[in-house]
Coordinates of C-alpha atoms and ligand atoms in Angstrom, one line a residue:
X1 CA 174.3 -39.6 73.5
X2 CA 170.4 -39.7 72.8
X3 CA 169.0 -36.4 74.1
X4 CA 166.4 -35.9 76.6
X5 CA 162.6 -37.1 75.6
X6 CA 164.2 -39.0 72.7
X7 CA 165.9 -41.0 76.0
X8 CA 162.4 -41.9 76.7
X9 CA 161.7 -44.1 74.0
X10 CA 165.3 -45.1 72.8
X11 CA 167.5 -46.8 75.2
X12 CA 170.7 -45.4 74.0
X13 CA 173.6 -45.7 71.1
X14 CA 175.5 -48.6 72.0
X15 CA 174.4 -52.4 73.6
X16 CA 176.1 -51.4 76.7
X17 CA 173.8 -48.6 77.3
X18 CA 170.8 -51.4 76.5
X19 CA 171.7 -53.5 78.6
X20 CA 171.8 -51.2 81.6
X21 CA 168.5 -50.1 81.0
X22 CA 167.9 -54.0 80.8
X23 CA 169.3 -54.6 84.3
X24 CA 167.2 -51.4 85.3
X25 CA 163.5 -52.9 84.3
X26 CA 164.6 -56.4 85.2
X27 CA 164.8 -55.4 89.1
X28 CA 160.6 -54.3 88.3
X29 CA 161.0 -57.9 87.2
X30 CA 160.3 -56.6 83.8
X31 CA 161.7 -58.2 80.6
X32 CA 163.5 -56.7 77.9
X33 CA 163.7 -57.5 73.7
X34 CA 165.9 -55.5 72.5
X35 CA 166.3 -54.3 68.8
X36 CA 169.5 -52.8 67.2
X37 CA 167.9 -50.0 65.1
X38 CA 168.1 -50.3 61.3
X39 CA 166.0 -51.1 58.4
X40 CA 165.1 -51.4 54.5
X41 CA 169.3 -52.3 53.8
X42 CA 169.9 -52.1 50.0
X43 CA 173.5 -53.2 50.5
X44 CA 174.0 -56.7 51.4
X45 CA 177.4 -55.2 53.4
X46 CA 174.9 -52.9 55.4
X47 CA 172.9 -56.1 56.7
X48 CA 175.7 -58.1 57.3
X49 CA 177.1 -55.2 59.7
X50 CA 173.8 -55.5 61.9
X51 CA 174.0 -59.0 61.6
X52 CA 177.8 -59.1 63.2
X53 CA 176.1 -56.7 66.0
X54 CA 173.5 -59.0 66.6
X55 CA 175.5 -62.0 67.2
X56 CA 177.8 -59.5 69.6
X57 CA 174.8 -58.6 71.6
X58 CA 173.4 -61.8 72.0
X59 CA 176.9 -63.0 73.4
X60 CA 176.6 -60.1 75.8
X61 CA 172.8 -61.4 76.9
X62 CA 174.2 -64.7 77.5
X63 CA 177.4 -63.6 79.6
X64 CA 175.6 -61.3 81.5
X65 CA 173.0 -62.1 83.6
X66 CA 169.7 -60.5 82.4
X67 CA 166.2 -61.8 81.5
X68 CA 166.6 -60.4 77.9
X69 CA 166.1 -61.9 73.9
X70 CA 166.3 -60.3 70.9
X71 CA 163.9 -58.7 68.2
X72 CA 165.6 -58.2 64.5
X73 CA 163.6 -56.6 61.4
X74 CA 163.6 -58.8 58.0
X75 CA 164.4 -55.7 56.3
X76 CA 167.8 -54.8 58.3
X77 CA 168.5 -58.3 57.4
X78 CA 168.4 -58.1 54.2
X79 CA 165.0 -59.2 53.2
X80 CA 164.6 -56.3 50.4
X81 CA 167.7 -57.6 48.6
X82 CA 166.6 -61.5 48.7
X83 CA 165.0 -64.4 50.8
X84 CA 168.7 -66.1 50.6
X85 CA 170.3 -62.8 52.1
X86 CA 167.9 -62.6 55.4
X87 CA 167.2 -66.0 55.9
X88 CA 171.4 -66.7 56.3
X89 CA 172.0 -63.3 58.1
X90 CA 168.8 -64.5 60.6
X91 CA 170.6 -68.1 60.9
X92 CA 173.7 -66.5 61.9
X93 CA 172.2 -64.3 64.4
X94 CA 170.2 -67.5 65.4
X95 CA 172.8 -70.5 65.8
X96 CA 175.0 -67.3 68.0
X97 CA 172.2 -66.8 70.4
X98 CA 171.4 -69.1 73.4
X99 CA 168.6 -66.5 74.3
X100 CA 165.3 -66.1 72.2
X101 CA 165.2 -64.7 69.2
X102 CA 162.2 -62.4 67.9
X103 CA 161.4 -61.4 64.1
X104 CA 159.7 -58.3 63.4
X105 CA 156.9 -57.8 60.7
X106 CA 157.0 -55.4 58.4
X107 CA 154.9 -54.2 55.4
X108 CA 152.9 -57.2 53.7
X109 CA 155.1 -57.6 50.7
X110 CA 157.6 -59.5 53.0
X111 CA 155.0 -61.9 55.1
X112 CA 155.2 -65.1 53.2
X113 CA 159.1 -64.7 53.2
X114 CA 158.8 -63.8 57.0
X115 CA 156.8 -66.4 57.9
X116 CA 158.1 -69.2 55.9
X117 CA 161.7 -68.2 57.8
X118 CA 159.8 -68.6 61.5
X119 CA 158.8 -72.0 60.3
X120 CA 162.2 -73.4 59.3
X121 CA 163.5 -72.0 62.4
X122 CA 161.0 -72.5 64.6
X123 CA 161.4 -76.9 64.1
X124 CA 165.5 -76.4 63.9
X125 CA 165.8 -74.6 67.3
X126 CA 162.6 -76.5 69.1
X127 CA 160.8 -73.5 69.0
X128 CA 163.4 -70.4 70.3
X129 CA 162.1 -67.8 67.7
X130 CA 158.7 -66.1 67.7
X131 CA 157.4 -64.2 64.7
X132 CA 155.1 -60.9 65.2
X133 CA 151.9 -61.3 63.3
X134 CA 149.7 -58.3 62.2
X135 CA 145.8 -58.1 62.8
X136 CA 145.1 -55.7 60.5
X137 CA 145.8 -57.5 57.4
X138 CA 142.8 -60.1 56.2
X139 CA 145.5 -63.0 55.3
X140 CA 145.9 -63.1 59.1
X141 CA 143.7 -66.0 60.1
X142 CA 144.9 -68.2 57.7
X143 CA 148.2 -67.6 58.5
X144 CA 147.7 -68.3 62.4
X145 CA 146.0 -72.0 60.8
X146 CA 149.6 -72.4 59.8
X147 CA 151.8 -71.3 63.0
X148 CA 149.4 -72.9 65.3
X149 CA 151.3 -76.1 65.5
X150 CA 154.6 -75.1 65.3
X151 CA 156.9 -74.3 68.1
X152 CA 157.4 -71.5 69.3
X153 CA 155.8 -68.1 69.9
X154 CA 154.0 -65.3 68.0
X155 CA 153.4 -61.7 69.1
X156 CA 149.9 -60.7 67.4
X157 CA 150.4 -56.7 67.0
X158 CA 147.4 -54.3 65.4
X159 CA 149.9 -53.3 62.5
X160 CA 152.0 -50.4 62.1
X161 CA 151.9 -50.2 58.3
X162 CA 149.4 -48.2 56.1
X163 CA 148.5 -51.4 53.8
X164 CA 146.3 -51.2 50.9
X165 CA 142.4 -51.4 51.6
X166 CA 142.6 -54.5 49.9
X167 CA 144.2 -56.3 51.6
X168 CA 143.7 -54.5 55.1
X169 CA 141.2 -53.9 57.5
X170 CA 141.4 -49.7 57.5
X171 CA 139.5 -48.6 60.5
X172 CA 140.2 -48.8 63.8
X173 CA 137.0 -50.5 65.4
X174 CA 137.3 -53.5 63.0
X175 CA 141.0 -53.5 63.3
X176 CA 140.0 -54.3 67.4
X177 CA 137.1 -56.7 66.9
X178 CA 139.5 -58.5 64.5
X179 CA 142.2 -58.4 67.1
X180 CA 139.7 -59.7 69.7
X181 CA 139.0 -62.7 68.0
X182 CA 142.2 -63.7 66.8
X183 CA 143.3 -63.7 70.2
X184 CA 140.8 -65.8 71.0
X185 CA 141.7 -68.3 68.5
X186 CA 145.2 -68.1 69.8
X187 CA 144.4 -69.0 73.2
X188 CA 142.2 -71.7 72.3
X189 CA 144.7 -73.3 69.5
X190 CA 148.3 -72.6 70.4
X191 CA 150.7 -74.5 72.1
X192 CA 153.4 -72.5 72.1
X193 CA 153.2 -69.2 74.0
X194 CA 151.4 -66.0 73.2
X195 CA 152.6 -62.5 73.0
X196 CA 150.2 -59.7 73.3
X197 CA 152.1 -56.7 71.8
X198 CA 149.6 -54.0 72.5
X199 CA 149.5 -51.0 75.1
X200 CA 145.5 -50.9 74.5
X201 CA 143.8 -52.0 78.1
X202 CA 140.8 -53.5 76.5
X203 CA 143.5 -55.8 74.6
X204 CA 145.3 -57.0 77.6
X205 CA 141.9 -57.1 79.8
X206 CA 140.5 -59.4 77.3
X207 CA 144.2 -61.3 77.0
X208 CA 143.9 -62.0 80.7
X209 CA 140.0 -63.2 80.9
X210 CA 140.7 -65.4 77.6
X211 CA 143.9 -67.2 80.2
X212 CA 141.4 -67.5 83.1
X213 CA 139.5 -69.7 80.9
X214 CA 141.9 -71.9 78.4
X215 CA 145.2 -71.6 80.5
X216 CA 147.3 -71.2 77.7
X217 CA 150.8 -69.2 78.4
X218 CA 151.1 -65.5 77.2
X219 CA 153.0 -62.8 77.7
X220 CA 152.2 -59.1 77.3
X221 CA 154.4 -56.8 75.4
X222 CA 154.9 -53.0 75.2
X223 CA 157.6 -50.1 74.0
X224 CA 159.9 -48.8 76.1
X225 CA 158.6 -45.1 77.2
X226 CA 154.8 -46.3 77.0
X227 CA 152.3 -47.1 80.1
X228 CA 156.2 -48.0 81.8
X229 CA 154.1 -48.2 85.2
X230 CA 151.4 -50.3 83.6
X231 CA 154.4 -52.5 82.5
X232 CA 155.1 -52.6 86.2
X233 CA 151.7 -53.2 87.6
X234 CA 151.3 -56.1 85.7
X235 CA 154.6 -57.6 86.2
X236 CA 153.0 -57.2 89.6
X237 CA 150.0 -59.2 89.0
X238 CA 152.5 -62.3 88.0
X239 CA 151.7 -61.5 84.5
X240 CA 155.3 -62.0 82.1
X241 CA 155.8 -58.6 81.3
X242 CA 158.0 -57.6 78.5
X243 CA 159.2 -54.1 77.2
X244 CA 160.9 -53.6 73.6
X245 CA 164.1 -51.5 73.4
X246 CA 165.2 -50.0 70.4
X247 CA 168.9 -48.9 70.4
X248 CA 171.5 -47.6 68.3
X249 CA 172.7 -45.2 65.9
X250 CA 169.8 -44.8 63.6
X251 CA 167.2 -43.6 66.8
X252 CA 166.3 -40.2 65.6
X253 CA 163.7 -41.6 62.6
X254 CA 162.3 -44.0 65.5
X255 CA 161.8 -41.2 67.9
X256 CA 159.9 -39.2 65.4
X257 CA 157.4 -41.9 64.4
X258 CA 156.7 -42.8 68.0
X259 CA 155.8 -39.2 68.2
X260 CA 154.1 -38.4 64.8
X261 CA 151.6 -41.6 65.5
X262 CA 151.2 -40.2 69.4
X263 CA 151.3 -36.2 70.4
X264 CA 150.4 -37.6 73.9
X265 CA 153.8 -39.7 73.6
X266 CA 155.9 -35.7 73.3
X267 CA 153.5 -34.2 76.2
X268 CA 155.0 -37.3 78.4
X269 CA 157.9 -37.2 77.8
X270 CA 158.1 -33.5 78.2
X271 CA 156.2 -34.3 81.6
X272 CA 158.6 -36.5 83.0
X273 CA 162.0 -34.2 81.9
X274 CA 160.3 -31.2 83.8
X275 CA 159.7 -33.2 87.0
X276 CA 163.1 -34.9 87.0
Ligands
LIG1 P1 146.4 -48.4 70.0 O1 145.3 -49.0 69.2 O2 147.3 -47.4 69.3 O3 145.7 -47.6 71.2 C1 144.7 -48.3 72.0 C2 144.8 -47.8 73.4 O4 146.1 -48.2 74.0 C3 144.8 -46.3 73.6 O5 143.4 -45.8 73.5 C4 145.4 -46.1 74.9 O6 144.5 -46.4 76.0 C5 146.5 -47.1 74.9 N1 147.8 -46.6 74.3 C6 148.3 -46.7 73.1 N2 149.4 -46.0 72.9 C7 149.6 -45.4 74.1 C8 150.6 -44.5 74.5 N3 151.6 -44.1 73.7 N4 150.5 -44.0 75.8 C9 149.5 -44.3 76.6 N5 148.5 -45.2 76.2 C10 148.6 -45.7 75.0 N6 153.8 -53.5 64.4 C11 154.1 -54.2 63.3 O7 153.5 -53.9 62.2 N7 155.1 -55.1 63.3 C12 155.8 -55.4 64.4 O8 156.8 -56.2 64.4 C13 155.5 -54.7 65.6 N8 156.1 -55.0 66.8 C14 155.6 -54.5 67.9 C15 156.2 -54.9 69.2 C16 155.6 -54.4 70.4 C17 156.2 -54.9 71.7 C18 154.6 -53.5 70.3 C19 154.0 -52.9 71.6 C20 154.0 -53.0 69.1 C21 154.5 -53.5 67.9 N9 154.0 -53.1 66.7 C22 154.4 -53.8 65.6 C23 153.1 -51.9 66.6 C24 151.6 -52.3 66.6 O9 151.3 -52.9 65.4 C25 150.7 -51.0 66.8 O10 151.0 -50.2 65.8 C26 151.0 -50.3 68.1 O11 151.3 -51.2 69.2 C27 149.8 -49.5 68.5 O12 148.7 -50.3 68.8 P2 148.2 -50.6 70.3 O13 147.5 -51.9 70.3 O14 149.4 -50.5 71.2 O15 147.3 -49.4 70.8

């Protein structure tokens, strides 16, 4: 069982557990994308294991009826070991799933690998896979030249990985003007739908003003056990509101990063034990 304040942010051990919480934030008519937690697999056997629970779970989203999809990491599928090893694991988990499937993005050696996978996918399954795209890295223009015509979605995240200066815009204010205007771009040029994956108000402010004036779809995306009511208020507003749940085994080293990058993250939590 995951203990209190870890509970928070982790939505339990097993898919069962996931999906309750699932059923929970769907009747705030929020959505959930849930991700079995595992990651950087050396052993092909390791990443065909979360593979096998992948395709369980997604047979539990269809047969039950809950607005969910899916979110998988390259790495817990095998992406460190070779391109061959994820991209079968992620057409497994792919050709088993009649709900939509999510690919994470992880540190920038794995992008090109990443991102040539969403394309394959994203013509065979007429666009029912979205890739998440990082703002901080400079590439990341170019590389929204090349998704803009596919179907499909793509999440555009500020990045969670401390990549070389490079290669990577370092600080923060140029990490959110760069943000800004790929957004923008995003809104003017894709077809396919838009995720916002951000908790930052000024993000999702300007997300909504840039829909006001091109119309394109979008959705906005944020962790479970972050601005949760926020998540509600803007379901609210008729805006598609999704939440991403980690769950599984493996929770403990997730837990401590989402309170290592946040102290505010442990204070809440420890708020909302006390008053419960
Ligand atoms: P920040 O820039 O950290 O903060 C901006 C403002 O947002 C803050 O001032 C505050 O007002 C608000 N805020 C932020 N956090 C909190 C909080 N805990 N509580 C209250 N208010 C807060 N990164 C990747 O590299 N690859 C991925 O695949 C990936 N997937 C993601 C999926 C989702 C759904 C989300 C939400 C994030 C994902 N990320 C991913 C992480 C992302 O790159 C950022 O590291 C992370 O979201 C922090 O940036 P931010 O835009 O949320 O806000």
């Amino acid at each position: 069982m995951i203990p209190p304040i870890a509970n928070n942010f982790v939505a339990g051990e097993t898919p069962t557990e996931a999906l309750s919480h699932i059923e929970e934030i769907n009747d705030d008519d929020v959505a959930g994308i849930l991700n079995l937690l595992g990651e950087h697999y050396e052993d092909p056997a390791d990443a065909e294991g979360d593979t096998d629970e992948y395709v369980r779970l997604a047979r539990m989203i269809d047969s039950r009826d809950v607005n969910a999809c899916i979110s998988v990491k390259p790495s817990q599928l095998g992406i460190d070991i070779s391109a061959d090893v994820f991209e079968s694991n992620l057409e497994r988990i792919i050709n088993a799933a009649d709900c939509f499937v999510w690919i994470d993005m992880e540190d920038h050696t794995t992008t090109d690998t990443t991102l040539d996978a969403y394309e394959r996918f994203a013509h065979e399954t007429d666009g029912n896979v979205g890739v998440c795209i990082q703002a901080n890295l400079k590439r990341t223009g170019d590389d929204l030249k090349r998704l803009a015509d596919l179907p499909g979605k793509v999440r555009l995240v500020k990045g969670a990985y401390d990549e070389p200066a490079e290669i990577a815009h370092k600080d923060k204010e140029t990490v959110d003007a760069v943000y800004r205007d790929l957004l923008e771009y995003m809104f003017q040029e894709f077809e396919g739908g838009i995720g916002v994956g951000s908790h930052d108000p000024a993000m999702i402010a300007h997300a909504r003003e840039l829909h006001d004036e091109y119309e394109t779809d979008y959705e906005v995306q944020m962790l479970m056990g972050v601005r949760e009511s926020a998540q509600v208020d803007l379901s609210k507003e008729d805006i598609s509101v999704y939440q991403y749940i980690p769950y599984g085994s493996k929770w403990f080293s997730y837990f401590y990063r989402r309170v290592r990058e946040r102290k505010e993250n442990i204070l809440f939590a420890a708020r909302a034990v006390i008053s419960s």
